[in-house]
mmCIF file of C-alpha atoms in Angstrom:
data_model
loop_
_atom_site.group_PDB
_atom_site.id
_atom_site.type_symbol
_atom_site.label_atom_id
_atom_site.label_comp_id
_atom_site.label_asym_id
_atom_site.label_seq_id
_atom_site.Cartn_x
_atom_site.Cartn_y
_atom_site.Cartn_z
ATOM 1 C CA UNK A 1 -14.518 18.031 -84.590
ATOM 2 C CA UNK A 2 -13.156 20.922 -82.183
ATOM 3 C CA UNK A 3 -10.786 23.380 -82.997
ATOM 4 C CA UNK A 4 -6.791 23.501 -82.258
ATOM 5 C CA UNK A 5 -5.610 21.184 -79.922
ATOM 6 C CA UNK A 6 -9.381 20.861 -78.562
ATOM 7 C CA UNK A 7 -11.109 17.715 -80.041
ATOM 8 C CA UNK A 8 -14.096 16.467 -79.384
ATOM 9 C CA UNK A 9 -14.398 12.881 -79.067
ATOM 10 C CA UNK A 10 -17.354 10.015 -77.793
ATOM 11 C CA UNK A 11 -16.109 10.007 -74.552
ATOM 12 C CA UNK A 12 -15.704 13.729 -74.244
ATOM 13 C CA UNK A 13 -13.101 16.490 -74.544
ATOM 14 C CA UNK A 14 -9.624 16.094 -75.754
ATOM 15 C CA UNK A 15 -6.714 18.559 -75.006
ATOM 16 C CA UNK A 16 -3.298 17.831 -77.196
ATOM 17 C CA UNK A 17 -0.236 19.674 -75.501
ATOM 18 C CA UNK A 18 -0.127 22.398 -72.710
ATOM 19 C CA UNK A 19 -3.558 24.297 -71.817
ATOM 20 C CA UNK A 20 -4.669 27.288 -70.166
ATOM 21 C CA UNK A 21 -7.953 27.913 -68.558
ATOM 22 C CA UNK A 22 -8.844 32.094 -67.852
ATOM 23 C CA UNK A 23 -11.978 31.235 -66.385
ATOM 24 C CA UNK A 24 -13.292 28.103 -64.250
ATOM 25 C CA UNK A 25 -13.556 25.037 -65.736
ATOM 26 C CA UNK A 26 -16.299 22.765 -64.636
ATOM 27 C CA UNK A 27 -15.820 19.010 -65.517
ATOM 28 C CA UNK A 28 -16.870 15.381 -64.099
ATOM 29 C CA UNK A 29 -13.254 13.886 -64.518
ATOM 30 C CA UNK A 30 -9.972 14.877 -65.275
ATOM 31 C CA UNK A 31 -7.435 12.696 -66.361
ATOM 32 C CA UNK A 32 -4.373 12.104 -68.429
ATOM 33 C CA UNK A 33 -3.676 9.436 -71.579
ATOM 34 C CA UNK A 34 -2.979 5.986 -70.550
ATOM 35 C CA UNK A 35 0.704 6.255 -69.561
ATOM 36 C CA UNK A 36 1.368 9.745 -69.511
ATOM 37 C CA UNK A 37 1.489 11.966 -65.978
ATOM 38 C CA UNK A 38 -1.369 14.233 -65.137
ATOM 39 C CA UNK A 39 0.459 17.708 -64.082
ATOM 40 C CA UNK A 40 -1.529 21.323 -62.393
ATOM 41 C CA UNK A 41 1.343 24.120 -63.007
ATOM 42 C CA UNK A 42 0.465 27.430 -61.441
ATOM 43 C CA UNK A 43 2.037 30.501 -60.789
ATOM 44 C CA UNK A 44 1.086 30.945 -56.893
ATOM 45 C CA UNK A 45 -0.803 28.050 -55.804
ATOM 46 C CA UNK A 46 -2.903 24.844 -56.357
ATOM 47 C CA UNK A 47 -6.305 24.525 -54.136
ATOM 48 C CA UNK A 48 -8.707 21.626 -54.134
ATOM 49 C CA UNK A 49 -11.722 22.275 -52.729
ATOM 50 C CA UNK A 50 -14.549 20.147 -51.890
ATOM 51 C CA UNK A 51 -18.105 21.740 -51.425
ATOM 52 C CA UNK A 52 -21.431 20.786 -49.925
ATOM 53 C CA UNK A 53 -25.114 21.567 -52.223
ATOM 54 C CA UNK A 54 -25.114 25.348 -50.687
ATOM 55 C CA UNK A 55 -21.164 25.652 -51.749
ATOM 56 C CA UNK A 56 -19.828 25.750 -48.663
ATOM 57 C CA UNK A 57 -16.281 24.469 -48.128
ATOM 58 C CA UNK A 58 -15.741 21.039 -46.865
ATOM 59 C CA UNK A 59 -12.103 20.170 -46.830
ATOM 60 C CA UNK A 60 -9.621 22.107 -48.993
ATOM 61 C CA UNK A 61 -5.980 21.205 -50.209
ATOM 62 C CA UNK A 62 -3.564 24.236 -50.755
ATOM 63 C CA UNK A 63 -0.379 23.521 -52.404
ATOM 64 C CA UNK A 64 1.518 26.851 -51.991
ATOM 65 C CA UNK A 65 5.092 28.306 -52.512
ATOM 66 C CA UNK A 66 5.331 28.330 -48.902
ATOM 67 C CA UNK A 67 3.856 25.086 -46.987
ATOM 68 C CA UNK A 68 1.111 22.288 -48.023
ATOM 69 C CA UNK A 69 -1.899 23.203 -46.469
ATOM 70 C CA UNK A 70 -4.719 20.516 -45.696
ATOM 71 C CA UNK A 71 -7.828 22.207 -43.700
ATOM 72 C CA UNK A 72 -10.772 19.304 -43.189
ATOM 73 C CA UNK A 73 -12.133 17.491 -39.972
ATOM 74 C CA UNK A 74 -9.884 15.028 -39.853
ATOM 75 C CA UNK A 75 -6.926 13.952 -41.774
ATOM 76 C CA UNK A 76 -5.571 9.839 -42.702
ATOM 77 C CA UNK A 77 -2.928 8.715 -44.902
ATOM 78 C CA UNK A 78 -3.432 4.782 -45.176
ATOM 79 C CA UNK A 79 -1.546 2.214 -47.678
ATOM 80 C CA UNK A 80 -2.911 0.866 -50.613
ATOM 81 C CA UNK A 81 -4.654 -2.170 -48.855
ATOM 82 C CA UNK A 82 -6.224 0.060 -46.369
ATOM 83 C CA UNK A 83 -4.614 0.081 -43.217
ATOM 84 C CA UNK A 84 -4.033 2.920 -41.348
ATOM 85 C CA UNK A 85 -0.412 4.713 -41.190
ATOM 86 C CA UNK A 86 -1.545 8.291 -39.699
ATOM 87 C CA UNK A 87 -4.150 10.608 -39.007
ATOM 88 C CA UNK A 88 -4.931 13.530 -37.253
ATOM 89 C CA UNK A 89 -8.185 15.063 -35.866
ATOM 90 C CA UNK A 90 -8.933 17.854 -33.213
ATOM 91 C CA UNK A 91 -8.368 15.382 -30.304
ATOM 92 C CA UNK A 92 -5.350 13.075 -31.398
ATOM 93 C CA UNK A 93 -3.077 12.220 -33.628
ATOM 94 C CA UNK A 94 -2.365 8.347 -34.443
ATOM 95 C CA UNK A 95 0.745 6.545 -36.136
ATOM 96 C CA UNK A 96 -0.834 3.230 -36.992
ATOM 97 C CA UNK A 97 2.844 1.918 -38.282
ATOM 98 C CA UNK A 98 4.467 -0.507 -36.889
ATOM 99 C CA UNK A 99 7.748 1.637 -36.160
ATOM 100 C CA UNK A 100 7.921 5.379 -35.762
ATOM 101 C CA UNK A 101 11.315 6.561 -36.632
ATOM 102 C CA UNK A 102 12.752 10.047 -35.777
ATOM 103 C CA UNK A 103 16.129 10.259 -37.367
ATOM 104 C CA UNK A 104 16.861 13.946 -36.034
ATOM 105 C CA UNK A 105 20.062 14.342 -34.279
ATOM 106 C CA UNK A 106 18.527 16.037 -31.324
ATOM 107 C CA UNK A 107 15.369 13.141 -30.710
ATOM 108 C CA UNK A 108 11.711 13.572 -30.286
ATOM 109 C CA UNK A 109 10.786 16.751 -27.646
ATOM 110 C CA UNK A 110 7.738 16.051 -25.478
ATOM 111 C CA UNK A 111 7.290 19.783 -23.917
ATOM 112 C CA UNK A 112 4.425 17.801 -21.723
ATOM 113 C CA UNK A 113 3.392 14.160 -21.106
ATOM 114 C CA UNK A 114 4.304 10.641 -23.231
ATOM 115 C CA UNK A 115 1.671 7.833 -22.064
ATOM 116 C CA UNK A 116 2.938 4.624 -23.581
ATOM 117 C CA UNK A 117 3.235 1.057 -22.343
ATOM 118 C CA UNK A 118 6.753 0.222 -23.166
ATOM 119 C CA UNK A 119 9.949 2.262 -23.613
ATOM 120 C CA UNK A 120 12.766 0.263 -25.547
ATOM 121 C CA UNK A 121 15.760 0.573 -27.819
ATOM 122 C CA UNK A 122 16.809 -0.712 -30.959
ATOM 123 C CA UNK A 123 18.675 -4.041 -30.895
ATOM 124 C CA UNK A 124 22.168 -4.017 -29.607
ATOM 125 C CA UNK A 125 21.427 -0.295 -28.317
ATOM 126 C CA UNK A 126 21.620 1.009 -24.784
ATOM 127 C CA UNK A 127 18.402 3.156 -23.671
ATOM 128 C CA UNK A 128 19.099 6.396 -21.695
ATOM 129 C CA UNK A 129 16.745 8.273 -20.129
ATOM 130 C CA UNK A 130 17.582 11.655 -19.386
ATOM 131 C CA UNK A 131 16.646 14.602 -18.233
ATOM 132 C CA UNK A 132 19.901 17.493 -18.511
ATOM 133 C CA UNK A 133 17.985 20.631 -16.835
ATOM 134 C CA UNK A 134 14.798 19.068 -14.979
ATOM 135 C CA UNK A 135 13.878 16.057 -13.306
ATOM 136 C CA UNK A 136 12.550 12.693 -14.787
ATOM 137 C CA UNK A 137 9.452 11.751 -13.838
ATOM 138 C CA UNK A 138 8.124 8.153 -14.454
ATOM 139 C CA UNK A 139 4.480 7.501 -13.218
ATOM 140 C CA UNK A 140 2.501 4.201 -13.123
ATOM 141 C CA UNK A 141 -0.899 3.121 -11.258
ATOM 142 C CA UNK A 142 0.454 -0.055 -10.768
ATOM 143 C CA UNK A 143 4.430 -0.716 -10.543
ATOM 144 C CA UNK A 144 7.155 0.550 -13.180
ATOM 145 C CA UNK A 145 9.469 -2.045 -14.507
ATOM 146 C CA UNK A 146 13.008 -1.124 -15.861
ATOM 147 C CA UNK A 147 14.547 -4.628 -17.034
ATOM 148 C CA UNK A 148 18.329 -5.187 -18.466
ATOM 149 C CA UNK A 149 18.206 -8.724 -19.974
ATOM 150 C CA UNK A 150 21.310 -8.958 -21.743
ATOM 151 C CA UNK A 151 23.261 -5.756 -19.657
ATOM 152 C CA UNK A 152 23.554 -3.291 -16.570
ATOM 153 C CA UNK A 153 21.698 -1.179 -15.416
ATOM 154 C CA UNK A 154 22.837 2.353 -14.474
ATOM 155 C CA UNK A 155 21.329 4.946 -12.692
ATOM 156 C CA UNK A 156 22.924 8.606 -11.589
ATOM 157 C CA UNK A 157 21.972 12.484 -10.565
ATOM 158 C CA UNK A 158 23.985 14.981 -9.367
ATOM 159 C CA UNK A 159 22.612 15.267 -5.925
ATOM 160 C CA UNK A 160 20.213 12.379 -4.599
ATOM 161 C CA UNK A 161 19.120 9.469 -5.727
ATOM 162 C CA UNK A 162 15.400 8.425 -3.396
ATOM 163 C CA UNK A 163 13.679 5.143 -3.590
ATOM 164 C CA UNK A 164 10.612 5.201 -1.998
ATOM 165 C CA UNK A 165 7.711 3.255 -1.448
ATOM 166 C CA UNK A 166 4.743 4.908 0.531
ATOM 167 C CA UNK A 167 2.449 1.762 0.927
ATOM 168 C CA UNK A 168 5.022 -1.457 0.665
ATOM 169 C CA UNK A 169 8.575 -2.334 0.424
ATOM 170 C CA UNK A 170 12.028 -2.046 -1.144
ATOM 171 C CA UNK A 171 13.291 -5.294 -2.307
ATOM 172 C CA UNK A 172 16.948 -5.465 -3.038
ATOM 173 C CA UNK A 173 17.614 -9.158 -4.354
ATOM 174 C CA UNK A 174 20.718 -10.070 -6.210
ATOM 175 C CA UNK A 175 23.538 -12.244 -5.007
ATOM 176 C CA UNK A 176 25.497 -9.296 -4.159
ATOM 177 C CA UNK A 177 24.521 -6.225 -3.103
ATOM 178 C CA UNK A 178 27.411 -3.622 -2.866
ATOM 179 C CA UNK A 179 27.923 -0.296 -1.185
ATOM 180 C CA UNK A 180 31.326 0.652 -1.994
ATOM 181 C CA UNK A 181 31.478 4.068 -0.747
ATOM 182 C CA UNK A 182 30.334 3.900 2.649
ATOM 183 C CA UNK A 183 32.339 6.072 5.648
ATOM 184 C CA UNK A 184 33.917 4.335 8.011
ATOM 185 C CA UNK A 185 33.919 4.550 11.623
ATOM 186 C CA UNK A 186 37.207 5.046 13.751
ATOM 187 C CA UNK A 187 37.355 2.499 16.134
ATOM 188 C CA UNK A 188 39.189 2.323 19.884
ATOM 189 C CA UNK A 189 42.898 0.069 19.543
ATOM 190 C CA UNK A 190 41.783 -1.580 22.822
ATOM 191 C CA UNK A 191 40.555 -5.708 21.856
ATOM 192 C CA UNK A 192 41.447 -7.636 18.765
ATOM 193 C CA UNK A 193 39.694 -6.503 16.257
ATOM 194 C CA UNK A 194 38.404 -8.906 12.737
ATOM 195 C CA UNK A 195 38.710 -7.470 9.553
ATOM 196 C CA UNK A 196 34.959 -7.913 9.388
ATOM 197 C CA UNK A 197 32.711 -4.626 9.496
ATOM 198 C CA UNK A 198 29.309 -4.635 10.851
ATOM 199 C CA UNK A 199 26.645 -1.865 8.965
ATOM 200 C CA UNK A 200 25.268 0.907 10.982
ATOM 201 C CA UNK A 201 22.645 3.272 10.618
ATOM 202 C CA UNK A 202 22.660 7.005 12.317
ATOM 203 C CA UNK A 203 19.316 8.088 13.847
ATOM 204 C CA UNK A 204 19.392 9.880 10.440
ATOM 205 C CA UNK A 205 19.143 7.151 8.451
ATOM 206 C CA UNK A 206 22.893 7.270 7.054
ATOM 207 C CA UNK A 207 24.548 4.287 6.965
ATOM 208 C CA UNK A 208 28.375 3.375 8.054
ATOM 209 C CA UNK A 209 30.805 0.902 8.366
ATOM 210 C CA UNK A 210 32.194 -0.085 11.698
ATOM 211 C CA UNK A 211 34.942 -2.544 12.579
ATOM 212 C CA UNK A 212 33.491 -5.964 14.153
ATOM 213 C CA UNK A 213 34.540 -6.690 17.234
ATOM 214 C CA UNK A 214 32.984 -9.351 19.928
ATOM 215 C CA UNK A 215 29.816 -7.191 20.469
ATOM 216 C CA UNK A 216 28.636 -4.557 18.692
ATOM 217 C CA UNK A 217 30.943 -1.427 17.786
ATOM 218 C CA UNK A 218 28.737 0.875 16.527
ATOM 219 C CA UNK A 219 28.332 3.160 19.663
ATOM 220 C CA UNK A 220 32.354 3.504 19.815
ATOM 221 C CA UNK A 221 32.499 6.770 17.118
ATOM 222 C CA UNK A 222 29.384 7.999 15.358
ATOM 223 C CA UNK A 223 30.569 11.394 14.640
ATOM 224 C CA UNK A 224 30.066 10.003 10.994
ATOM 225 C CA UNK A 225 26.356 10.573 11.640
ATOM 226 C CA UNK A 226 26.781 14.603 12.624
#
């Protein structure tokens, strides 16, 4: 019949109440009566071990006063129908939910590389992509596309801003392309002049504004381009 709290029953041991193990205990199933929680109290730590024939250590589980420990080959946490929310392995780790959320104040720090095929924000919320101390570096074998639907789009550094293209072009098509801050030649008083301005370029490359007049003014002042 057992003895204390220990009874022994058809389908095995019972255990009424708290009990306490000084030696290993060696047992095909563990478990707690219908309804009631199944609890492991200890004093430093909780390990579960798993073990081959010749007793060597599999995976093992190490609850601790300090961290949760988890040492195995590879490590998945999927839903109760199966499908795949993380995992981790020597090579990767993979977020198989739909959304990853990172609700720290300061973001999600990449000290290296991000590969990914899209970059978005939330609905109703601007994207910035920054870079406070280095440069930003976007790289794609074949074209990057930064679309604004429904807004602007805004792009500014402290010193220069580069576009360039080393085997094909530099397509600027909207219906109004604006260069607001452009210098402005000074041009002779001689002639009526339009108030139209014709665009120059300096052997340099700079750009400037010049005064129309009935042929071209550009060669009257370019000591913009010095």
């Amino acid at each position: 019949d057992g003895m204390g709290n220990l009874r022994i029953t058809e389908k095995g041991l019972k255990l009424e109440g708290d009990s306490e193990f000084l030696k290993p205990l060696y047992a095909k199933e563990i478990r707690s009566r219908p309804g009631n929680p199944l609890y492991f109290q200890s004093a430093r730590n909780v390990t579960v071990n798993i073990l081959n024939e010749k007793t060597k250590v599999l995976t093992r589980l190490v609850t601790g006063p300090q961290a949760v420990e988890a040492h195995s080959q590879k490590f998945e946490v999927k839903t109760l129908s199966g499908k795949l929310l993380f995992s981790a392995d020597d090579n990767e780790v993979v977020v198989g939910a739909e959304r990853l959320r990172v609700l720290g104040a300061e973001g999600t720090v990449f000290p290296k590389s991000i590969e990914t095929p899209n970059v978005r924000a939330d609905p109703f919320k601007e994207l910035r992509l920054e870079s406070p101390t280095r440069a930003l570096v976007m790289e794609a074998p074949k074209g990057i596309e930064i679309n604004a639907e429904a807004g602007s789009l805004k792009a500014t550094c402290r010193t220069e801003l580069k576009l360039e293209s080393k085997d094909g072009e530099i397509t600027l098509n909207s219906a109004k392309i604006k260069l607001p801050n452009l210098p402005q030649g000074s041009s002779s008083s001689a002639g009526s002049r339009q108030k139209i301005y014709e665009l120059c370029v300096c052997p340099n490359g700079r750009l400037f504004l010049s005064q129309a007049g009935t042929s071209s003014t550009c060669q009257i002042n370019t000591s913009v381009c010095l």
